[in-house]
Coordinates of C-alpha atoms in Angstrom, one line a residue:
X1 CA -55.4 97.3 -76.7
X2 CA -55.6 95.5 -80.1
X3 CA -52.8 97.6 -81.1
X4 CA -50.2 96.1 -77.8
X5 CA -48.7 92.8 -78.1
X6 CA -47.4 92.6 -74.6
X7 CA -49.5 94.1 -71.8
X8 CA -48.4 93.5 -68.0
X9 CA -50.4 94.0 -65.2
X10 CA -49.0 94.8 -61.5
X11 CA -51.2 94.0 -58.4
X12 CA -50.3 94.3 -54.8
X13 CA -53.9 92.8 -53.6
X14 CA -56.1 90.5 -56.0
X15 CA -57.6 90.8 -59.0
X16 CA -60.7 89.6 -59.5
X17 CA -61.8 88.4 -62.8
X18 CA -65.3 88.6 -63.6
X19 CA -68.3 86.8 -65.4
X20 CA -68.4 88.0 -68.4
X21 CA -70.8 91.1 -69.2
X22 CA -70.5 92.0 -65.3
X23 CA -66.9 94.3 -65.0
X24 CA -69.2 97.4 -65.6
X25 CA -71.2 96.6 -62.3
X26 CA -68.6 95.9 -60.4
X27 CA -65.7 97.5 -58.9
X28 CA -62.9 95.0 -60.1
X29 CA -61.7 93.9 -63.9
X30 CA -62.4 91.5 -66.0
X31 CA -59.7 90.4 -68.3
X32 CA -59.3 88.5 -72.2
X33 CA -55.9 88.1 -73.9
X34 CA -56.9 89.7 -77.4
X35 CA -55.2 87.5 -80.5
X36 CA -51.3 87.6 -80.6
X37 CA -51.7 89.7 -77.3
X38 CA -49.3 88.5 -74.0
X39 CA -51.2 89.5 -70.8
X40 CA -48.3 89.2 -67.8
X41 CA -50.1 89.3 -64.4
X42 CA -48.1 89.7 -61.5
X43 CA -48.1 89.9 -57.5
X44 CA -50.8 89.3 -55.3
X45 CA -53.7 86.7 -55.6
X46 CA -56.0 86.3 -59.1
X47 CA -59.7 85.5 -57.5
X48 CA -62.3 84.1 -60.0
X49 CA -65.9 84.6 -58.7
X50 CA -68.5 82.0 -59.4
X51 CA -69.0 81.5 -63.8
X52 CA -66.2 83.9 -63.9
X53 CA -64.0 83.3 -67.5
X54 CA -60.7 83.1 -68.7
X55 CA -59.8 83.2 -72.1
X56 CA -56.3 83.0 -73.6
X57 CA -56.4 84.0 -76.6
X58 CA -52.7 84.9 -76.8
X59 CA -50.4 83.6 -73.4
X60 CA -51.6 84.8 -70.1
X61 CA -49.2 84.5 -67.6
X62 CA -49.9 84.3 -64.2
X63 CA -47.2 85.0 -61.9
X64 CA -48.7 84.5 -58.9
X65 CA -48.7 82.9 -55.5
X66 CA -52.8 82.1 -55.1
X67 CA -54.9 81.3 -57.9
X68 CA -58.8 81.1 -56.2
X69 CA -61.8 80.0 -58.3
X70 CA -65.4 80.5 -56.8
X71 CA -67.1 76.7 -58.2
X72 CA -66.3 74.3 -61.2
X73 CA -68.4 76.5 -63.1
X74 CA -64.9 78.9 -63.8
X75 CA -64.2 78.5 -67.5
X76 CA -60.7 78.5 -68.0
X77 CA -60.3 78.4 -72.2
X78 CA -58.3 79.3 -75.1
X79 CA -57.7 78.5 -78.6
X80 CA -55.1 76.3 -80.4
X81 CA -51.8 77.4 -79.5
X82 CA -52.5 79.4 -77.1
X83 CA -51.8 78.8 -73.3
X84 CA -51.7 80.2 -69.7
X85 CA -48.2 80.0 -68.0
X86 CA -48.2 79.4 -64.1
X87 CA -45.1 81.5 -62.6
X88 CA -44.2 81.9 -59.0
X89 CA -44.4 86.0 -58.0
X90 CA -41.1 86.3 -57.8
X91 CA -40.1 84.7 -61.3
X92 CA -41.8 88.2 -63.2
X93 CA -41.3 90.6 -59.8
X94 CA -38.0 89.9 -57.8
X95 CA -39.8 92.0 -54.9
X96 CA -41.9 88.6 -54.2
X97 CA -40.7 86.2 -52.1
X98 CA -40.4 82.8 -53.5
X99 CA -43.3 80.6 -52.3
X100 CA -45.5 77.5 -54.2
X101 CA -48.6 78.5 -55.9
X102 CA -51.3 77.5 -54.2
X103 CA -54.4 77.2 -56.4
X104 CA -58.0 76.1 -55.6
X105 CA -60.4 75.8 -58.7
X106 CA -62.9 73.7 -56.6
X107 CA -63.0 71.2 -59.4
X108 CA -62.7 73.9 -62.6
X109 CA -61.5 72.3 -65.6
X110 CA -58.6 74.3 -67.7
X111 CA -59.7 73.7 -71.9
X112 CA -56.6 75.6 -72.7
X113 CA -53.0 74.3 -72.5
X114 CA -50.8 75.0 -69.4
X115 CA -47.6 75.2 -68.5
X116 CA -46.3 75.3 -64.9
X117 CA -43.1 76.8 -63.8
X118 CA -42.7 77.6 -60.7
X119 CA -39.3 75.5 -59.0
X120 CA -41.1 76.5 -55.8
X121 CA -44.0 73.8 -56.7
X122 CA -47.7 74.3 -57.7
X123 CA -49.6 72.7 -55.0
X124 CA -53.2 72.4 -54.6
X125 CA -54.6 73.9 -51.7
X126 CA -58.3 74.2 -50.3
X127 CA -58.2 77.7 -49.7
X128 CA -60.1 80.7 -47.8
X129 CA -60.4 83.9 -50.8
X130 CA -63.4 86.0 -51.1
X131 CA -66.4 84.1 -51.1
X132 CA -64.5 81.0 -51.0
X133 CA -64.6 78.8 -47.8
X134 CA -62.4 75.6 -47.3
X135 CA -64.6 72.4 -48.6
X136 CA -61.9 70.1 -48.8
X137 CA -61.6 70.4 -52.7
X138 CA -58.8 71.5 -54.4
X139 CA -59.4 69.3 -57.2
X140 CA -58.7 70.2 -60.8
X141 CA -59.1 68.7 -64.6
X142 CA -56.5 69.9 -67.3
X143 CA -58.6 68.6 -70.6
X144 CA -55.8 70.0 -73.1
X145 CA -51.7 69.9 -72.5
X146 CA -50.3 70.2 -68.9
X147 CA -46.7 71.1 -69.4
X148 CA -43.7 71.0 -67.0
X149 CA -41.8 73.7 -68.5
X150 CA -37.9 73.5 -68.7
X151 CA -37.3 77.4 -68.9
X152 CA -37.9 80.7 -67.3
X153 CA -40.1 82.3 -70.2
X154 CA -38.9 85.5 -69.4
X155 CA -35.2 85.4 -68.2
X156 CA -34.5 81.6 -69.4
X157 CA -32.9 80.1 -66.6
X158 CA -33.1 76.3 -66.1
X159 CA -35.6 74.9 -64.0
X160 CA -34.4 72.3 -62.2
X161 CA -37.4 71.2 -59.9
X162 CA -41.4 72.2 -60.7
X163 CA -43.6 69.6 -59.0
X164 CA -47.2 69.4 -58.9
X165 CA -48.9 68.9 -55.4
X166 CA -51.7 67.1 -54.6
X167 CA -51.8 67.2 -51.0
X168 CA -55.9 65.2 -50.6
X169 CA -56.8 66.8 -53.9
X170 CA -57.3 65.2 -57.2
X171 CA -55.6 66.0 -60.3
X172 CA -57.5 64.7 -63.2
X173 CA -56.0 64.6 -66.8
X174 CA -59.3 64.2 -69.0
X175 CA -60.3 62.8 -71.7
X176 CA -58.1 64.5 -74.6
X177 CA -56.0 66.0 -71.6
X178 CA -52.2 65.1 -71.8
X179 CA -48.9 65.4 -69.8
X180 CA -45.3 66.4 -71.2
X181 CA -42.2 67.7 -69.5
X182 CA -41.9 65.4 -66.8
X183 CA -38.9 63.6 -65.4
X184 CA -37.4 62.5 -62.4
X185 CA -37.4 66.0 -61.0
X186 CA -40.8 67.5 -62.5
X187 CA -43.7 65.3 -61.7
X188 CA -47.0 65.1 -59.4
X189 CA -46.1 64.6 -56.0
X190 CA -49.1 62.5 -53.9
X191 CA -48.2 63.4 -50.5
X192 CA -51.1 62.3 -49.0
X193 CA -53.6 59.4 -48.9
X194 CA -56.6 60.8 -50.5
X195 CA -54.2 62.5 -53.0
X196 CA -54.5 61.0 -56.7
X197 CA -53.2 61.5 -60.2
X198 CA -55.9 60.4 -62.6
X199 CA -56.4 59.7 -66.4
X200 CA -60.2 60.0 -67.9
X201 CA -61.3 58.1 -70.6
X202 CA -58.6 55.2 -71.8
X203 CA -60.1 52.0 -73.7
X204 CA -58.7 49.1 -74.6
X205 CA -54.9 49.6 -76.0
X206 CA -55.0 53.1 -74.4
X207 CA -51.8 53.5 -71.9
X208 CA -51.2 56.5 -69.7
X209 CA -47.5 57.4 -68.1
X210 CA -48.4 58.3 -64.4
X211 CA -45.4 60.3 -63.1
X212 CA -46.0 60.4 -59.5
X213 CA -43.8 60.4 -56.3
X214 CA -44.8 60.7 -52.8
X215 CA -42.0 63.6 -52.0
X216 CA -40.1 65.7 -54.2
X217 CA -36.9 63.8 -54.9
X218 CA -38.8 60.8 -54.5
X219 CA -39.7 59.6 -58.0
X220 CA -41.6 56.1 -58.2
X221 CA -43.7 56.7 -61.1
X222 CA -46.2 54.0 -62.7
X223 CA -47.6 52.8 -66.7
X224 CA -51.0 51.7 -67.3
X225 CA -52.1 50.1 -70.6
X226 CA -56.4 49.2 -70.8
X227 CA -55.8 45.2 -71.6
X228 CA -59.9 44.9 -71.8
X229 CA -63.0 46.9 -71.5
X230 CA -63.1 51.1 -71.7
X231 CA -63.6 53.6 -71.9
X232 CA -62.7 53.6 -68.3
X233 CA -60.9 56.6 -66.1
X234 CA -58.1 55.3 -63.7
X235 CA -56.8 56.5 -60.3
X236 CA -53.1 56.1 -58.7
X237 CA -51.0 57.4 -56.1
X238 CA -47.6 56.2 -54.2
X239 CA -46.6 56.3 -50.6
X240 CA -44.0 54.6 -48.4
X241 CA -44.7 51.5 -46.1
X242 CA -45.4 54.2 -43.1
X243 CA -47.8 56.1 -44.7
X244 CA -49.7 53.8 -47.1
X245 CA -53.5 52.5 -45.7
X246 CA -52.8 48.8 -45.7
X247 CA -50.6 47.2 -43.3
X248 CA -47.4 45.9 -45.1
X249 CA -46.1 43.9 -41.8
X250 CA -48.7 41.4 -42.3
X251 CA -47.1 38.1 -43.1
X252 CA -43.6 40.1 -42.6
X253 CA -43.6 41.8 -46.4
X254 CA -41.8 44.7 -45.3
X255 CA -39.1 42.4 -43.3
X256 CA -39.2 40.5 -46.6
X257 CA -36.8 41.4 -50.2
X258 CA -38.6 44.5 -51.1
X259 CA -39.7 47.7 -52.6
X260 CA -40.4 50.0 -50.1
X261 CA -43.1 51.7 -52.0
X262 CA -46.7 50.6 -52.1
X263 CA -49.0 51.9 -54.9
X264 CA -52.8 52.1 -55.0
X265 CA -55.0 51.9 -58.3
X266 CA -58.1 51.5 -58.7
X267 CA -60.8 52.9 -61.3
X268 CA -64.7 53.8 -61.9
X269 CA -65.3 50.5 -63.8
X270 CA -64.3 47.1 -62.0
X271 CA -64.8 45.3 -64.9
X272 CA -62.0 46.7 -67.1
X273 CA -58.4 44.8 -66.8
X274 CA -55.0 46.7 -67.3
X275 CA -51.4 45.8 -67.6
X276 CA -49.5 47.6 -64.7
X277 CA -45.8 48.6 -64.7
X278 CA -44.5 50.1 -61.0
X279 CA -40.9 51.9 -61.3
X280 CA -38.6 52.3 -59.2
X281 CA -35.1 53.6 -58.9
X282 CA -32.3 51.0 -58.6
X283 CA -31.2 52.2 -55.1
X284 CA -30.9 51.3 -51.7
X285 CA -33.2 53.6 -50.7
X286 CA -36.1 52.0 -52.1
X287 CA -34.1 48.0 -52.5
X288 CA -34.6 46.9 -48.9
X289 CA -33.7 43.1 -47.1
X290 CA -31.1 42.3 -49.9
X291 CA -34.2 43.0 -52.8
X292 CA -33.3 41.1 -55.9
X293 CA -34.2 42.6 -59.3
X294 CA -33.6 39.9 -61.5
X295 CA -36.4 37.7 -59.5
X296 CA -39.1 40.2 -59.2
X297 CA -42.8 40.1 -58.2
X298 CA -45.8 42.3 -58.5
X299 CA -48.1 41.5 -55.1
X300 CA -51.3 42.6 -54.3
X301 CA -53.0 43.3 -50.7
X302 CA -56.3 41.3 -50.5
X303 CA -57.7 43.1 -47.9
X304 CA -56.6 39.7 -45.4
X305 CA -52.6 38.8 -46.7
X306 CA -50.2 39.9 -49.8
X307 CA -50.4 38.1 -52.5
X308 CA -47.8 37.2 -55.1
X309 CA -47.9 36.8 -58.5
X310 CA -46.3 34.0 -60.2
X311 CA -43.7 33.5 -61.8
X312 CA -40.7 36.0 -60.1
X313 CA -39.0 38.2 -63.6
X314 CA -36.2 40.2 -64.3
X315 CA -37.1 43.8 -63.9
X316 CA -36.5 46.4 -67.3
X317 CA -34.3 49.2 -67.1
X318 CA -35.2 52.6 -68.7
X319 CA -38.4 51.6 -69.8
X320 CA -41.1 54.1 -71.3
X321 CA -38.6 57.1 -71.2
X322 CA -37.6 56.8 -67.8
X323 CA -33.5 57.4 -66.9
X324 CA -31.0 54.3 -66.5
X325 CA -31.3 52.7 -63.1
X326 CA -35.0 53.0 -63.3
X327 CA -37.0 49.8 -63.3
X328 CA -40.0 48.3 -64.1
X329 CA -41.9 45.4 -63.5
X330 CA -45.6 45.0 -65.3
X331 CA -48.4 42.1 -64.3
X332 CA -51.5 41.8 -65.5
X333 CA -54.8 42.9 -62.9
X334 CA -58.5 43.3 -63.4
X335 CA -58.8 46.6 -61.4
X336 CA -61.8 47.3 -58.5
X337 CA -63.4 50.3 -58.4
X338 CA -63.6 51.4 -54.7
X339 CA -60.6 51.9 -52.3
X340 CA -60.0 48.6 -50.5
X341 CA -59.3 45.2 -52.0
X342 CA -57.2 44.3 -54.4
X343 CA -56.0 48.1 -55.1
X344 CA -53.0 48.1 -53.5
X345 CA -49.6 47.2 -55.2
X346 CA -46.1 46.9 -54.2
X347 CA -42.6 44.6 -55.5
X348 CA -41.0 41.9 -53.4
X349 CA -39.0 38.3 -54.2
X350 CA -41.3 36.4 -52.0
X351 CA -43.4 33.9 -53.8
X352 CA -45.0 33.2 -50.4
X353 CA -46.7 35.7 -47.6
X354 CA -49.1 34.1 -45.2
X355 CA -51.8 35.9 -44.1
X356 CA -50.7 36.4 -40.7
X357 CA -49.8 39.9 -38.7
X358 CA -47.2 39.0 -35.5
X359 CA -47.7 41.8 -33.4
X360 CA -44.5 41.5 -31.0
X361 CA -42.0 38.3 -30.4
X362 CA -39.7 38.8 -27.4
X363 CA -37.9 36.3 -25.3
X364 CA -37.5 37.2 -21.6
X365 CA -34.9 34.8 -19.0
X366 CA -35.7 33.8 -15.7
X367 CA -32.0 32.3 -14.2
X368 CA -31.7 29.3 -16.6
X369 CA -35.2 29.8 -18.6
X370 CA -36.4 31.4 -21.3
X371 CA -40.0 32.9 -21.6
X372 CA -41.4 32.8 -25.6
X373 CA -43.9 35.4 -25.8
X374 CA -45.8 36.5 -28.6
X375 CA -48.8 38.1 -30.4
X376 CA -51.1 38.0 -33.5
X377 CA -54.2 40.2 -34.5
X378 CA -54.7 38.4 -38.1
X379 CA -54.6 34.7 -38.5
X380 CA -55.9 34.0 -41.7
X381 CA -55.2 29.3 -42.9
X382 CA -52.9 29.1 -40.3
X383 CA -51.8 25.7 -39.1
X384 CA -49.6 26.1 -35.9
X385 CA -46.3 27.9 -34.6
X386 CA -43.5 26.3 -34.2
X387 CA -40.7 27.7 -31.2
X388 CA -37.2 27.1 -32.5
X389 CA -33.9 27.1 -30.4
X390 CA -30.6 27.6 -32.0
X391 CA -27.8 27.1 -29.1
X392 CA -24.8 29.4 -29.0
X393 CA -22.6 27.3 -27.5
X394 CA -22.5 24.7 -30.4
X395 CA -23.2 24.7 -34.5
X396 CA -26.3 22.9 -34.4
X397 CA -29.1 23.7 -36.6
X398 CA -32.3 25.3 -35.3
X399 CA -34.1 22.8 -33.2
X400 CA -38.5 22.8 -32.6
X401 CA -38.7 22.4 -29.2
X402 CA -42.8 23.2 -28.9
X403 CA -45.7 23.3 -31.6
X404 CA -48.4 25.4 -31.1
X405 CA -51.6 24.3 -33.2
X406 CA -53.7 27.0 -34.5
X407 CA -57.5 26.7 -34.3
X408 CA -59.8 28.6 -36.7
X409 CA -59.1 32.0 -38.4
X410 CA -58.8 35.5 -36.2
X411 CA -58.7 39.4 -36.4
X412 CA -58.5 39.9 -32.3
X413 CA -55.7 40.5 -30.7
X414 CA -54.2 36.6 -29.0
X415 CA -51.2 36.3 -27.0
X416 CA -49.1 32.6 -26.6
X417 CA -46.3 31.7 -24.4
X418 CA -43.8 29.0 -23.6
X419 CA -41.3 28.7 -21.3
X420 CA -38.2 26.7 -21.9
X421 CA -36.4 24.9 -19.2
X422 CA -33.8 22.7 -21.3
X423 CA -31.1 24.8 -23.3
X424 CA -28.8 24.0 -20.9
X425 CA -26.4 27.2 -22.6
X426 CA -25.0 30.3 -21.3
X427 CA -27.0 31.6 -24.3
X428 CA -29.2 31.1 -27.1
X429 CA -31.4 32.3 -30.1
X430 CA -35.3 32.0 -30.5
X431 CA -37.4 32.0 -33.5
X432 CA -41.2 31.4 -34.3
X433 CA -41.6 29.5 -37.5
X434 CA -45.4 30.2 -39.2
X435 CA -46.5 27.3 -40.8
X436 CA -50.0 28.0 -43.1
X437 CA -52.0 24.8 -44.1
X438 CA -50.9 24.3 -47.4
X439 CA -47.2 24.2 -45.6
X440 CA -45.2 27.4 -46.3
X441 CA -43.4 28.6 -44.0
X442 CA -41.9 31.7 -42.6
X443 CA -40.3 33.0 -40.0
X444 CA -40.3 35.8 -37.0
X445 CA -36.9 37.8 -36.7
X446 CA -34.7 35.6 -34.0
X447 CA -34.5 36.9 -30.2
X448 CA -31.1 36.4 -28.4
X449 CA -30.8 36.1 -25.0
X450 CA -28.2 35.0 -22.2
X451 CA -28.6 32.9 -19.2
X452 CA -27.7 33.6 -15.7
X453 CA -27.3 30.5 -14.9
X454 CA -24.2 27.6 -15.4
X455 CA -20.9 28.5 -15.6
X456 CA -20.7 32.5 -17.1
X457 CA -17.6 32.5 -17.5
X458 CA -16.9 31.2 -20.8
X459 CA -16.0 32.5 -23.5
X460 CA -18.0 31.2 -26.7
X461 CA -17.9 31.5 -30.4
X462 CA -20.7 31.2 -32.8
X463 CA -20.9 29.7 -35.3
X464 CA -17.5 27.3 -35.6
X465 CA -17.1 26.8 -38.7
X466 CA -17.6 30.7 -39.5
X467 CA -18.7 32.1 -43.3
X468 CA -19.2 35.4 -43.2
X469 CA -19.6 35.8 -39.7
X470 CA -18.7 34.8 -36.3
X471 CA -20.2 36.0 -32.8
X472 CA -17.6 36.1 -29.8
X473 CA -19.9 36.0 -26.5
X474 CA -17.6 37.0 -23.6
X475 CA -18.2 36.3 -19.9
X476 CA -20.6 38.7 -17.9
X477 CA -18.1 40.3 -15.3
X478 CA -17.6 43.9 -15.4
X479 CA -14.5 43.9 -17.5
X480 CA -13.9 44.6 -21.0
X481 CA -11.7 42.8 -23.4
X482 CA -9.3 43.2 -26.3
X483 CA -10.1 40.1 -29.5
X484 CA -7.8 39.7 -31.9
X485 CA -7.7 37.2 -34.7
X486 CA -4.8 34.7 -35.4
X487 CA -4.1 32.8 -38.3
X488 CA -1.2 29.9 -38.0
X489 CA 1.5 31.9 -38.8
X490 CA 0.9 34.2 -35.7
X491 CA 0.0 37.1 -37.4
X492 CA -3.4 39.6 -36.5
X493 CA -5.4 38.7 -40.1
X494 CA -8.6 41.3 -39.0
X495 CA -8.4 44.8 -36.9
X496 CA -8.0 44.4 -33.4
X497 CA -10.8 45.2 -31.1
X498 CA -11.0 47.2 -27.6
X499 CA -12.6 47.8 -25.0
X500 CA -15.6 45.0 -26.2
X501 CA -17.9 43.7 -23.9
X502 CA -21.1 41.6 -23.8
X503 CA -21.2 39.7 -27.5
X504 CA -19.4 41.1 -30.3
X505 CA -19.8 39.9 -34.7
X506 CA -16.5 39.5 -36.3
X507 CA -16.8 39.8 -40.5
X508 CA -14.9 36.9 -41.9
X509 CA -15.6 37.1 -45.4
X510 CA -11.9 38.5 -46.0
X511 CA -10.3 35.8 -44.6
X512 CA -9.6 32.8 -46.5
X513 CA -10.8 29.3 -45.7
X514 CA -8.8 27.6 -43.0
X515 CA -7.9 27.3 -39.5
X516 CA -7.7 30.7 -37.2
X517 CA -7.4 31.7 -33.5
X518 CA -9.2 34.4 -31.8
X519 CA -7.4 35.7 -29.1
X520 CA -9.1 36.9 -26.1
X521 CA -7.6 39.5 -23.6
X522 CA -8.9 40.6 -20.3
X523 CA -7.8 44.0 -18.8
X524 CA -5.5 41.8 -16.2
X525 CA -3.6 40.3 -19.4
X526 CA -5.0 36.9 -19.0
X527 CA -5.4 35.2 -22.8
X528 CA -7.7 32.9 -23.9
X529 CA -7.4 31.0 -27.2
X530 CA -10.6 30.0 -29.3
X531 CA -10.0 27.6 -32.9
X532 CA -12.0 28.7 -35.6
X533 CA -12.4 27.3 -39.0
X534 CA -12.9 29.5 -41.7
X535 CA -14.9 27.9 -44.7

């Protein structure tokens, strides 16, 4: 064996390596890469028994699609410069069909560098093999280099995608551990809750490049920098608004400017401080509610309400080796060390979220009244609700027309009504404003609604003068109509509508500031002519 400098092994079951010592009492193999020597193993499933070992003393590549380790006690080593290369089956055996490699180490640590490979992802999976039961821990620690390779080793093709997969598993990076290789393709995917990406070990100056998504192709990675205390190990992961724990409806965040990404840190030592930069990519996908870059804020969940951060900053582009249209914003936080308070992050332009969750607004009609209902199951310094009306039929500003005074602080479910008898409109829009006691405000989204009452027959405009917008609210008989829009010279300024019932938005942003005419047409022919100003 000395004598071979590349040795490949085919295996159409498992191969089981052994402690070492054993492989004579046994009917399986135990395995070493001698110096200089390339061990290929291919096919099948590599099973480590319990204090089973591992040692690369050359490259050990292990093209396979399950990697099983009996207990933490599997020692997975090497020297310097060597390394064990994690393949999908069918990058070594085309016969294989392309799948992830699932590996369960139940919490070994690799003390030899690795490089992972497969485009089909490596993805840590609690796993049933041989004497190994499913115990909800996938977990593994890479103490040396963790690599996100960039070629086939053996054919050198591109790899375009290799993620790593945490589904509720932790991958830890320890002490001396590192990562290279990543990008915006090639990174650790936290898919679920309980799934983290953590650093051992950082003290004060440290900084760690956490390059985490919650989906492939769904990059939102993170930088940490210690700021005081240490050595201290740190914990992160990334999920959307529907998935994260907290709640990012309270005080309407998520109808707010935002990032739809929340991140969660937190670390073993509450006492430590870090500077914290969340990235994201310059995208609508991710920019929701008109989000504005260049007056950013870092916010925090409480446990009660999301806080922000003063003062709002202009996000950095292409910070810490990430691509353009990446960005960054960093704040300053001293970090808790259990799941809960204070460890969840997220980016939004507010400078003001009450600590209040709305459950439900809607507005209901009764003939020529409106019914204001809605809900709350956190109140949290709030002062009283205010119901406001904004009449269609007219360009007046949103009017209170009831106040609501809020007594003491909830977390039960309360319900409040009104019932307005006045618009005196064919229709109208609703709105709650949320007043705290300190006097921010903010506001429900608006409920329209239209009357059965008065004279429905009219056709109404809203609002006159027009911006960017203007509403047409036609009559409610069972006929359709044809709008067009006029300017003095007679001639049709935006494209004509048919067939438009109910209420209709026209966008006047195109049109320049003056007078207009929208034109009306029932299916009978009969016209009617509405002035509009422009401005």
């Amino acid at each position: 064996m000395k004598n071979l400098k590349n040795i490949q092994i085919a295996i159409l079951g498992a191969v089981m390596l052994l402690p070492m010592g054993l492989a004579a009492q046994q009917a399986s193999i135990s395995i070493q890469g001698l110096s200089g020597t390339n061990i290929a193993i291919t096919g099948g499933a590599v099973y480590l028994p319990n204090g089973s070992y591992l040692n690369s003393t050359g490259n050990i590549y292990l093209a396979t699609n399950k990697i099983v380790a009996d207990s933490a006690n599997t020692v997975f080593t090497g020297g310097a410069g060597n390394r064990i290369h994690l393949l999908g089956g069918n990058q070594l055996d085309a016969t294989i069909t392309a799948a992830p490699t699932l590996i369960d180490v139940n919490g070994a640590n690799f003390n030899v560098a690795v490089t992972s490979y497969n485009p089909q992802n490596l993805s840590l999976t609690d796993q049933t093999f041989g004497t190994v039961v499913t115990n909800n821990n996938a977990n593994i620690t890479f103490n040396n280099e963790f690599a996100f390779a960039t070629t086939n080793p053996f054919t050198g093709a591109a790899i375009a995608n290799s993620n790593v997969v945490t589904n509720a598993n932790k991958l830890s990076v320890g002490n001396a551990g590192t990562l290279i290789g990543y990008s915006t393709s090639k990174y650790v995917v936290t898919n679920d809750n309980a799934g983290e990406l953590r650093k051992l070990g950082l003290t004060t100056g440290n900084s760690f490049f956490f390059p985490i998504g919650r989906a492939q192709n769904d990059y939102t990675p993170a930088r940490l920098q210690v700021a005081t205390g240490g050595p201290v190990n740190y914990y992160m992961n990334v999920r959307n608004f529907a998935e994260s724990a907290p709640n990012e409806n309270i005080g309407f965040y998520s109808s707010m400017p935002n990032v739809s990404r929340t991140w969660m840190v937190y670390a073993n030592d509450s006492t430590t401080t870090a500077n914290m930069d969340f990235i994201h990519p310059g995208t609508p996908m991710y920019e929701v509610n008109g989000y504005d870059r260049n007056n950013s804020n870092v916010i925090r969940f409480s446990g009660n309400a999301w806080e922000p951060n003063s003062p709002s900053d202009v996000e950095n582009e292409a910070l810490f080796g990430t691509d353009a249209n990446y960005f960054a914003q960093q704040n300053t936080f001293k970090v808790p060390s259990i799941i809960g308070a204070n460890t969840f992050y997220g980016k939004s332009n507010a400078l003001v979220i009450l600590p209040i969750k709305l459950e439900s607004f809607a507005t209901t009609v009764n003939n020529c009244e409106a019914t204001i209902n809605w809900s709350t199951s956190i109140e949290q310094n709030i002062s009283h609700f205010d119901v406001e009306r904004n009449v269609l039929n007219n360009n007046t500003a949103w009017v209170t027309i009831y106040t609501n005074k809020v007594v003491g602080n909830s977390t039960s479910l309360k319900n409040y009504s009104y019932v307005d008898a006045k618009a005196n409109a064919a229709a109208a829009q609703y709105r709650l404003a949320i007043v705290d006691k300190d006097g921010n405000k903010t506001y429900s989204p608006i409920s329209f609604v239209r009357f059965n009452c008065g004279n429905n027959n009219d056709i109404k405009i809203y609002p006159n003068p027009a911006h960017s917008y203007v509403q047409v609210l036609l009559p409610q008989a069972n006929t359709s109509y044809q709008i067009k829009v006029i300017n003095t010279a007679g001639q049709t300024v935006l494209p004509v509508l048919n067939n438009v019932v109910n209420l209709t938005t026209l966008q006047t942003t195109v049109l320049a500031n003056g007078s207009y005419i929208i034109q009306v047409t029932d299916k009978n022919g009969k016209q009617t002519n509405l002035p509009l100003i422009k401005n």
